[in-house]
Amino acid sequence: MQPEFYIKELKIVGSSDGYDYRKHSEWYLNSVKETGSLLKKIFESKITKQKICRCFEELSEGRINPLKILIEY
C-alpha cells in the first residue's frame, strides 16, 4: 500500500456510530503504559502492516471475523 493510505485511512478521528475512537485510543495507550502487555490480550488477531490487504480480503470473504485486530508497525 502507498504511504498515503496510512496517512489518510489509518488516522483515528472518530466514527459514524458515535464512538470517540481518539479518546478510546488515548485511554488504551495510557492503560498500556500502566499495565504492560495485559491489554494486548484483548485482540483476537495480530498482524503486521504488510498483511493488511490480506486481512481485509479474509474479512470480506468471511474467513475471519475478529472483533479487534492489532496491527503491529
PDB file of N, CA and C in Angstrom:
ATOM      1  N   MET A   1       0.836  -1.184   0.000  1.00  0.00           N
ATOM      2  CA  MET A   1       0.000   0.000   0.000  1.00  0.00           C
ATOM      3  C   MET A   1       0.883   1.250   0.000  1.00  0.00           C
ATOM      4  N   GLN A   2       0.355   2.277  -0.580  1.00  0.00           N
ATOM      5  CA  GLN A   2       1.075   3.534  -0.656  1.00  0.00           C
ATOM      6  C   GLN A   2       1.053   4.242   0.703  1.00  0.00           C
ATOM      7  N   PRO A   3       2.073   5.054   0.993  1.00  0.00           N
ATOM      8  CA  PRO A   3       2.112   5.791   2.259  1.00  0.00           C
ATOM      9  C   PRO A   3       0.870   6.655   2.490  1.00  0.00           C
ATOM     10  N   GLU A   4       0.253   7.129   1.398  1.00  0.00           N
ATOM     11  CA  GLU A   4      -0.942   7.963   1.532  1.00  0.00           C
ATOM     12  C   GLU A   4      -2.081   7.210   2.228  1.00  0.00           C
ATOM     13  N   PHE A   5      -2.140   5.890   2.029  1.00  0.00           N
ATOM     14  CA  PHE A   5      -3.172   5.091   2.694  1.00  0.00           C
ATOM     15  C   PHE A   5      -3.040   5.207   4.200  1.00  0.00           C
ATOM     16  N   TYR A   6      -1.832   5.048   4.694  1.00  0.00           N
ATOM     17  CA  TYR A   6      -1.610   5.081   6.135  1.00  0.00           C
ATOM     18  C   TYR A   6      -1.891   6.466   6.707  1.00  0.00           C
ATOM     19  N   ILE A   7      -1.536   7.490   5.954  1.00  0.00           N
ATOM     20  CA  ILE A   7      -1.766   8.860   6.418  1.00  0.00           C
ATOM     21  C   ILE A   7      -3.256   9.161   6.484  1.00  0.00           C
ATOM     22  N   LYS A   8      -4.001   8.791   5.439  1.00  0.00           N
ATOM     23  CA  LYS A   8      -5.420   9.135   5.346  1.00  0.00           C
ATOM     24  C   LYS A   8      -6.321   8.127   6.040  1.00  0.00           C
ATOM     25  N   GLU A   9      -6.160   6.846   5.740  1.00  0.00           N
ATOM     26  CA  GLU A   9      -7.120   5.839   6.164  1.00  0.00           C
ATOM     27  C   GLU A   9      -6.930   5.346   7.593  1.00  0.00           C
ATOM     28  N   LEU A  10      -5.726   5.397   8.113  1.00  0.00           N
ATOM     29  CA  LEU A  10      -5.494   4.860   9.447  1.00  0.00           C
ATOM     30  C   LEU A  10      -5.407   5.943  10.512  1.00  0.00           C
ATOM     31  N   LYS A  11      -5.833   7.135  10.168  1.00  0.00           N
ATOM     32  CA  LYS A  11      -5.846   8.235  11.131  1.00  0.00           C
ATOM     33  C   LYS A  11      -7.105   8.114  11.981  1.00  0.00           C
ATOM     34  N   ILE A  12      -6.947   8.104  13.291  1.00  0.00           N
ATOM     35  CA  ILE A  12      -8.089   7.945  14.187  1.00  0.00           C
ATOM     36  C   ILE A  12      -8.704   9.331  14.442  1.00  0.00           C
ATOM     37  N   VAL A  13      -9.916   9.515  13.959  1.00  0.00           N
ATOM     38  CA  VAL A  13     -10.584  10.799  14.159  1.00  0.00           C
ATOM     39  C   VAL A  13     -11.989  10.648  14.723  1.00  0.00           C
ATOM     40  N   GLY A  14     -12.640   9.540  14.525  1.00  0.00           N
ATOM     41  CA  GLY A  14     -13.999   9.376  15.027  1.00  0.00           C
ATOM     42  C   GLY A  14     -14.726   8.294  14.261  1.00  0.00           C
ATOM     43  N   SER A  15     -16.031   8.231  14.478  1.00  0.00           N
ATOM     44  CA  SER A  15     -16.817   7.177  13.850  1.00  0.00           C
ATOM     45  C   SER A  15     -18.249   7.640  13.675  1.00  0.00           C
ATOM     46  N   SER A  16     -18.900   7.084  12.664  1.00  0.00           N
ATOM     47  CA  SER A  16     -20.297   7.431  12.438  1.00  0.00           C
ATOM     48  C   SER A  16     -21.224   6.813  13.473  1.00  0.00           C
ATOM     49  N   ASP A  17     -20.722   5.820  14.227  1.00  0.00           N
ATOM     50  CA  ASP A  17     -21.563   5.210  15.251  1.00  0.00           C
ATOM     51  C   ASP A  17     -21.516   5.984  16.568  1.00  0.00           C
ATOM     52  N   GLY A  18     -20.828   7.113  16.571  1.00  0.00           N
ATOM     53  CA  GLY A  18     -20.820   7.978  17.748  1.00  0.00           C
ATOM     54  C   GLY A  18     -19.701   7.689  18.725  1.00  0.00           C
ATOM     55  N   TYR A  19     -18.962   6.608  18.545  1.00  0.00           N
ATOM     56  CA  TYR A  19     -17.900   6.268  19.477  1.00  0.00           C
ATOM     57  C   TYR A  19     -16.690   7.145  19.200  1.00  0.00           C
ATOM     58  N   ASP A  20     -16.089   7.689  20.226  1.00  0.00           N
ATOM     59  CA  ASP A  20     -14.940   8.578  20.090  1.00  0.00           C
ATOM     60  C   ASP A  20     -13.658   7.741  20.088  1.00  0.00           C
ATOM     61  N   TYR A  21     -13.187   7.367  18.907  1.00  0.00           N
ATOM     62  CA  TYR A  21     -12.020   6.495  18.802  1.00  0.00           C
ATOM     63  C   TYR A  21     -10.734   7.185  19.251  1.00  0.00           C
ATOM     64  N   ARG A  22     -10.637   8.482  19.053  1.00  0.00           N
ATOM     65  CA  ARG A  22      -9.450   9.201  19.523  1.00  0.00           C
ATOM     66  C   ARG A  22      -9.364   9.097  21.043  1.00  0.00           C
ATOM     67  N   LYS A  23     -10.480   9.336  21.724  1.00  0.00           N
ATOM     68  CA  LYS A  23     -10.497   9.235  23.183  1.00  0.00           C
ATOM     69  C   LYS A  23     -10.200   7.798  23.620  1.00  0.00           C
ATOM     70  N   HIS A  24     -10.761   6.827  22.904  1.00  0.00           N
ATOM     71  CA  HIS A  24     -10.514   5.422  23.225  1.00  0.00           C
ATOM     72  C   HIS A  24      -9.034   5.086  23.050  1.00  0.00           C
ATOM     73  N   SER A  25      -8.421   5.558  21.961  1.00  0.00           N
ATOM     74  CA  SER A  25      -7.007   5.245  21.728  1.00  0.00           C
ATOM     75  C   SER A  25      -6.121   5.894  22.788  1.00  0.00           C
ATOM     76  N   GLU A  26      -6.464   7.106  23.209  1.00  0.00           N
ATOM     77  CA  GLU A  26      -5.693   7.759  24.277  1.00  0.00           C
ATOM     78  C   GLU A  26      -5.803   6.960  25.571  1.00  0.00           C
ATOM     79  N   TRP A  27      -7.034   6.510  25.893  1.00  0.00           N
ATOM     80  CA  TRP A  27      -7.221   5.674  27.089  1.00  0.00           C
ATOM     81  C   TRP A  27      -6.405   4.397  26.964  1.00  0.00           C
ATOM     82  N   TYR A  28      -6.477   3.753  25.796  1.00  0.00           N
ATOM     83  CA  TYR A  28      -5.774   2.489  25.594  1.00  0.00           C
ATOM     84  C   TYR A  28      -4.264   2.657  25.762  1.00  0.00           C
ATOM     85  N   LEU A  29      -3.694   3.657  25.094  1.00  0.00           N
ATOM     86  CA  LEU A  29      -2.245   3.846  25.155  1.00  0.00           C
ATOM     87  C   LEU A  29      -1.781   4.168  26.568  1.00  0.00           C
ATOM     88  N   ASN A  30      -2.544   4.973  27.285  1.00  0.00           N
ATOM     89  CA  ASN A  30      -2.193   5.268  28.673  1.00  0.00           C
ATOM     90  C   ASN A  30      -2.308   4.023  29.540  1.00  0.00           C
ATOM     91  N   SER A  31      -3.316   3.208  29.290  1.00  0.00           N
ATOM     92  CA  SER A  31      -3.501   1.978  30.056  1.00  0.00           C
ATOM     93  C   SER A  31      -2.385   0.980  29.794  1.00  0.00           C
ATOM     94  N   VAL A  32      -1.914   0.913  28.554  1.00  0.00           N
ATOM     95  CA  VAL A  32      -0.819   0.007  28.221  1.00  0.00           C
ATOM     96  C   VAL A  32       0.434   0.390  29.004  1.00  0.00           C
ATOM     97  N   LYS A  33       0.677   1.676  29.122  1.00  0.00           N
ATOM     98  CA  LYS A  33       1.843   2.133  29.891  1.00  0.00           C
ATOM     99  C   LYS A  33       1.754   1.662  31.339  1.00  0.00           C
ATOM    100  N   GLU A  34       0.532   1.621  31.877  1.00  0.00           N
ATOM    101  CA  GLU A  34       0.338   1.244  33.279  1.00  0.00           C
ATOM    102  C   GLU A  34       0.329  -0.267  33.500  1.00  0.00           C
ATOM    103  N   THR A  35      -0.214  -1.017  32.558  1.00  0.00           N
ATOM    104  CA  THR A  35      -0.411  -2.451  32.776  1.00  0.00           C
ATOM    105  C   THR A  35       0.500  -3.339  31.950  1.00  0.00           C
ATOM    106  N   GLY A  36       1.320  -2.758  31.108  1.00  0.00           N
ATOM    107  CA  GLY A  36       2.203  -3.578  30.292  1.00  0.00           C
ATOM    108  C   GLY A  36       1.450  -4.284  29.182  1.00  0.00           C
ATOM    109  N   SER A  37       1.695  -5.558  29.019  1.00  0.00           N
ATOM    110  CA  SER A  37       1.134  -6.286  27.891  1.00  0.00           C
ATOM    111  C   SER A  37      -0.226  -6.911  28.161  1.00  0.00           C
ATOM    112  N   LEU A  38      -0.812  -6.704  29.323  1.00  0.00           N
ATOM    113  CA  LEU A  38      -2.105  -7.325  29.629  1.00  0.00           C
ATOM    114  C   LEU A  38      -3.196  -6.925  28.643  1.00  0.00           C
ATOM    115  N   LEU A  39      -3.229  -5.663  28.239  1.00  0.00           N
ATOM    116  CA  LEU A  39      -4.278  -5.213  27.326  1.00  0.00           C
ATOM    117  C   LEU A  39      -4.129  -5.781  25.926  1.00  0.00           C
ATOM    118  N   LYS A  40      -2.938  -6.210  25.556  1.00  0.00           N
ATOM    119  CA  LYS A  40      -2.750  -6.802  24.230  1.00  0.00           C
ATOM    120  C   LYS A  40      -3.563  -8.086  24.081  1.00  0.00           C
ATOM    121  N   LYS A  41      -3.925  -8.691  25.172  1.00  0.00           N
ATOM    122  CA  LYS A  41      -4.676  -9.946  25.131  1.00  0.00           C
ATOM    123  C   LYS A  41      -6.108  -9.747  24.656  1.00  0.00           C
ATOM    124  N   ILE A  42      -6.605  -8.500  24.594  1.00  0.00           N
ATOM    125  CA  ILE A  42      -7.978  -8.274  24.138  1.00  0.00           C
ATOM    126  C   ILE A  42      -8.110  -8.429  22.625  1.00  0.00           C
ATOM    127  N   PHE A  43      -6.985  -8.430  21.917  1.00  0.00           N
ATOM    128  CA  PHE A  43      -7.026  -8.563  20.465  1.00  0.00           C
ATOM    129  C   PHE A  43      -7.118 -10.023  20.079  1.00  0.00           C
ATOM    130  N   GLU A  44      -8.055 -10.329  19.194  1.00  0.00           N
ATOM    131  CA  GLU A  44      -8.235 -11.699  18.727  1.00  0.00           C
ATOM    132  C   GLU A  44      -7.283 -12.035  17.596  1.00  0.00           C
ATOM    133  N   SER A  45      -6.768 -11.021  16.935  1.00  0.00           N
ATOM    134  CA  SER A  45      -5.880 -11.245  15.802  1.00  0.00           C
ATOM    135  C   SER A  45      -4.774 -10.202  15.828  1.00  0.00           C
ATOM    136  N   LYS A  46      -3.564 -10.626  15.506  1.00  0.00           N
ATOM    137  CA  LYS A  46      -2.421  -9.719  15.429  1.00  0.00           C
ATOM    138  C   LYS A  46      -1.785  -9.900  14.061  1.00  0.00           C
ATOM    139  N   ILE A  47      -1.572  -8.775  13.356  1.00  0.00           N
ATOM    140  CA  ILE A  47      -0.959  -8.831  12.028  1.00  0.00           C
ATOM    141  C   ILE A  47       0.082  -7.729  11.904  1.00  0.00           C
ATOM    142  N   THR A  48       0.940  -7.865  10.909  1.00  0.00           N
ATOM    143  CA  THR A  48       1.877  -6.796  10.588  1.00  0.00           C
ATOM    144  C   THR A  48       1.241  -5.916   9.514  1.00  0.00           C
ATOM    145  N   LYS A  49       1.797  -4.744   9.309  1.00  0.00           N
ATOM    146  CA  LYS A  49       1.215  -3.833   8.321  1.00  0.00           C
ATOM    147  C   LYS A  49       1.260  -4.417   6.916  1.00  0.00           C
ATOM    148  N   GLN A  50       2.186  -5.329   6.653  1.00  0.00           N
ATOM    149  CA  GLN A  50       2.269  -5.947   5.344  1.00  0.00           C
ATOM    150  C   GLN A  50       1.091  -6.887   5.067  1.00  0.00           C
ATOM    151  N   LYS A  51       0.373  -7.288   6.092  1.00  0.00           N
ATOM    152  CA  LYS A  51      -0.729  -8.239   5.925  1.00  0.00           C
ATOM    153  C   LYS A  51      -2.109  -7.575   5.964  1.00  0.00           C
ATOM    154  N   ILE A  52      -2.153  -6.241   5.910  1.00  0.00           N
ATOM    155  CA  ILE A  52      -3.429  -5.537   5.984  1.00  0.00           C
ATOM    156  C   ILE A  52      -4.351  -5.903   4.820  1.00  0.00           C
ATOM    157  N   CYS A  53      -3.834  -5.905   3.600  1.00  0.00           N
ATOM    158  CA  CYS A  53      -4.668  -6.228   2.428  1.00  0.00           C
ATOM    159  C   CYS A  53      -5.245  -7.632   2.543  1.00  0.00           C
ATOM    160  N   ARG A  54      -4.408  -8.590   2.901  1.00  0.00           N
ATOM    161  CA  ARG A  54      -4.884  -9.970   3.041  1.00  0.00           C
ATOM    162  C   ARG A  54      -5.926 -10.068   4.151  1.00  0.00           C
ATOM    163  N   CYS A  55      -5.728  -9.321   5.226  1.00  0.00           N
ATOM    164  CA  CYS A  55      -6.691  -9.309   6.332  1.00  0.00           C
ATOM    165  C   CYS A  55      -8.053  -8.798   5.861  1.00  0.00           C
ATOM    166  N   PHE A  56      -8.061  -7.713   5.094  1.00  0.00           N
ATOM    167  CA  PHE A  56      -9.324  -7.183   4.575  1.00  0.00           C
ATOM    168  C   PHE A  56      -9.996  -8.177   3.622  1.00  0.00           C
ATOM    169  N   GLU A  57      -9.203  -8.882   2.834  1.00  0.00           N
ATOM    170  CA  GLU A  57      -9.765  -9.909   1.949  1.00  0.00           C
ATOM    171  C   GLU A  57     -10.434 -11.015   2.765  1.00  0.00           C
ATOM    172  N   GLU A  58      -9.749 -11.491   3.789  1.00  0.00           N
ATOM    173  CA  GLU A  58     -10.290 -12.557   4.626  1.00  0.00           C
ATOM    174  C   GLU A  58     -11.548 -12.097   5.361  1.00  0.00           C
ATOM    175  N   LEU A  59     -11.565 -10.846   5.805  1.00  0.00           N
ATOM    176  CA  LEU A  59     -12.761 -10.294   6.457  1.00  0.00           C
ATOM    177  C   LEU A  59     -13.930 -10.236   5.482  1.00  0.00           C
ATOM    178  N   SER A  60     -13.677  -9.748   4.267  1.00  0.00           N
ATOM    179  CA  SER A  60     -14.759  -9.593   3.298  1.00  0.00           C
ATOM    180  C   SER A  60     -15.299 -10.931   2.812  1.00  0.00           C
ATOM    181  N   GLU A  61     -14.462 -11.949   2.812  1.00  0.00           N
ATOM    182  CA  GLU A  61     -14.895 -13.280   2.386  1.00  0.00           C
ATOM    183  C   GLU A  61     -15.474 -14.101   3.541  1.00  0.00           C
ATOM    184  N   GLY A  62     -15.429 -13.551   4.743  1.00  0.00           N
ATOM    185  CA  GLY A  62     -15.987 -14.248   5.899  1.00  0.00           C
ATOM    186  C   GLY A  62     -15.103 -15.363   6.444  1.00  0.00           C
ATOM    187  N   ARG A  63     -13.845 -15.414   6.020  1.00  0.00           N
ATOM    188  CA  ARG A  63     -12.936 -16.450   6.522  1.00  0.00           C
ATOM    189  C   ARG A  63     -12.480 -16.166   7.946  1.00  0.00           C
ATOM    190  N   ILE A  64     -12.438 -14.893   8.327  1.00  0.00           N
ATOM    191  CA  ILE A  64     -12.120 -14.498   9.701  1.00  0.00           C
ATOM    192  C   ILE A  64     -13.160 -13.488  10.152  1.00  0.00           C
ATOM    193  N   ASN A  65     -13.352 -13.370  11.456  1.00  0.00           N
ATOM    194  CA  ASN A  65     -14.342 -12.445  11.987  1.00  0.00           C
ATOM    195  C   ASN A  65     -13.942 -11.949  13.382  1.00  0.00           C
ATOM    196  N   PRO A  66     -12.720 -11.422  13.538  1.00  0.00           N
ATOM    197  CA  PRO A  66     -12.298 -10.948  14.851  1.00  0.00           C
ATOM    198  C   PRO A  66     -12.964  -9.616  15.213  1.00  0.00           C
ATOM    199  N   LEU A  67     -13.170  -9.389  16.500  1.00  0.00           N
ATOM    200  CA  LEU A  67     -13.719  -8.121  16.954  1.00  0.00           C
ATOM    201  C   LEU A  67     -12.646  -7.038  16.986  1.00  0.00           C
ATOM    202  N   LYS A  68     -11.427  -7.412  17.377  1.00  0.00           N
ATOM    203  CA  LYS A  68     -10.334  -6.447  17.456  1.00  0.00           C
ATOM    204  C   LYS A  68      -9.090  -7.036  16.798  1.00  0.00           C
ATOM    205  N   ILE A  69      -8.452  -6.233  15.954  1.00  0.00           N
ATOM    206  CA  ILE A  69      -7.235  -6.651  15.267  1.00  0.00           C
ATOM    207  C   ILE A  69      -6.120  -5.671  15.641  1.00  0.00           C
ATOM    208  N   LEU A  70      -5.004  -6.202  16.091  1.00  0.00           N
ATOM    209  CA  LEU A  70      -3.837  -5.385  16.411  1.00  0.00           C
ATOM    210  C   LEU A  70      -2.916  -5.388  15.201  1.00  0.00           C
ATOM    211  N   ILE A  71      -2.631  -4.203  14.664  1.00  0.00           N
ATOM    212  CA  ILE A  71      -1.702  -4.079  13.540  1.00  0.00           C
ATOM    213  C   ILE A  71      -0.380  -3.568  14.092  1.00  0.00           C
ATOM    214  N   GLU A  72       0.635  -4.390  13.988  1.00  0.00           N
ATOM    215  CA  GLU A  72       1.952  -4.030  14.507  1.00  0.00           C
ATOM    216  C   GLU A  72       2.777  -3.348  13.422  1.00  0.00           C
ATOM    217  N   TYR A  73       3.257  -2.145  13.740  1.00  0.00           N
ATOM    218  CA  TYR A  73       4.074  -1.372  12.809  1.00  0.00           C
ATOM    219  C   TYR A  73       5.519  -1.434  13.212  1.00  0.00           C
TER     220      TYR A  73
END
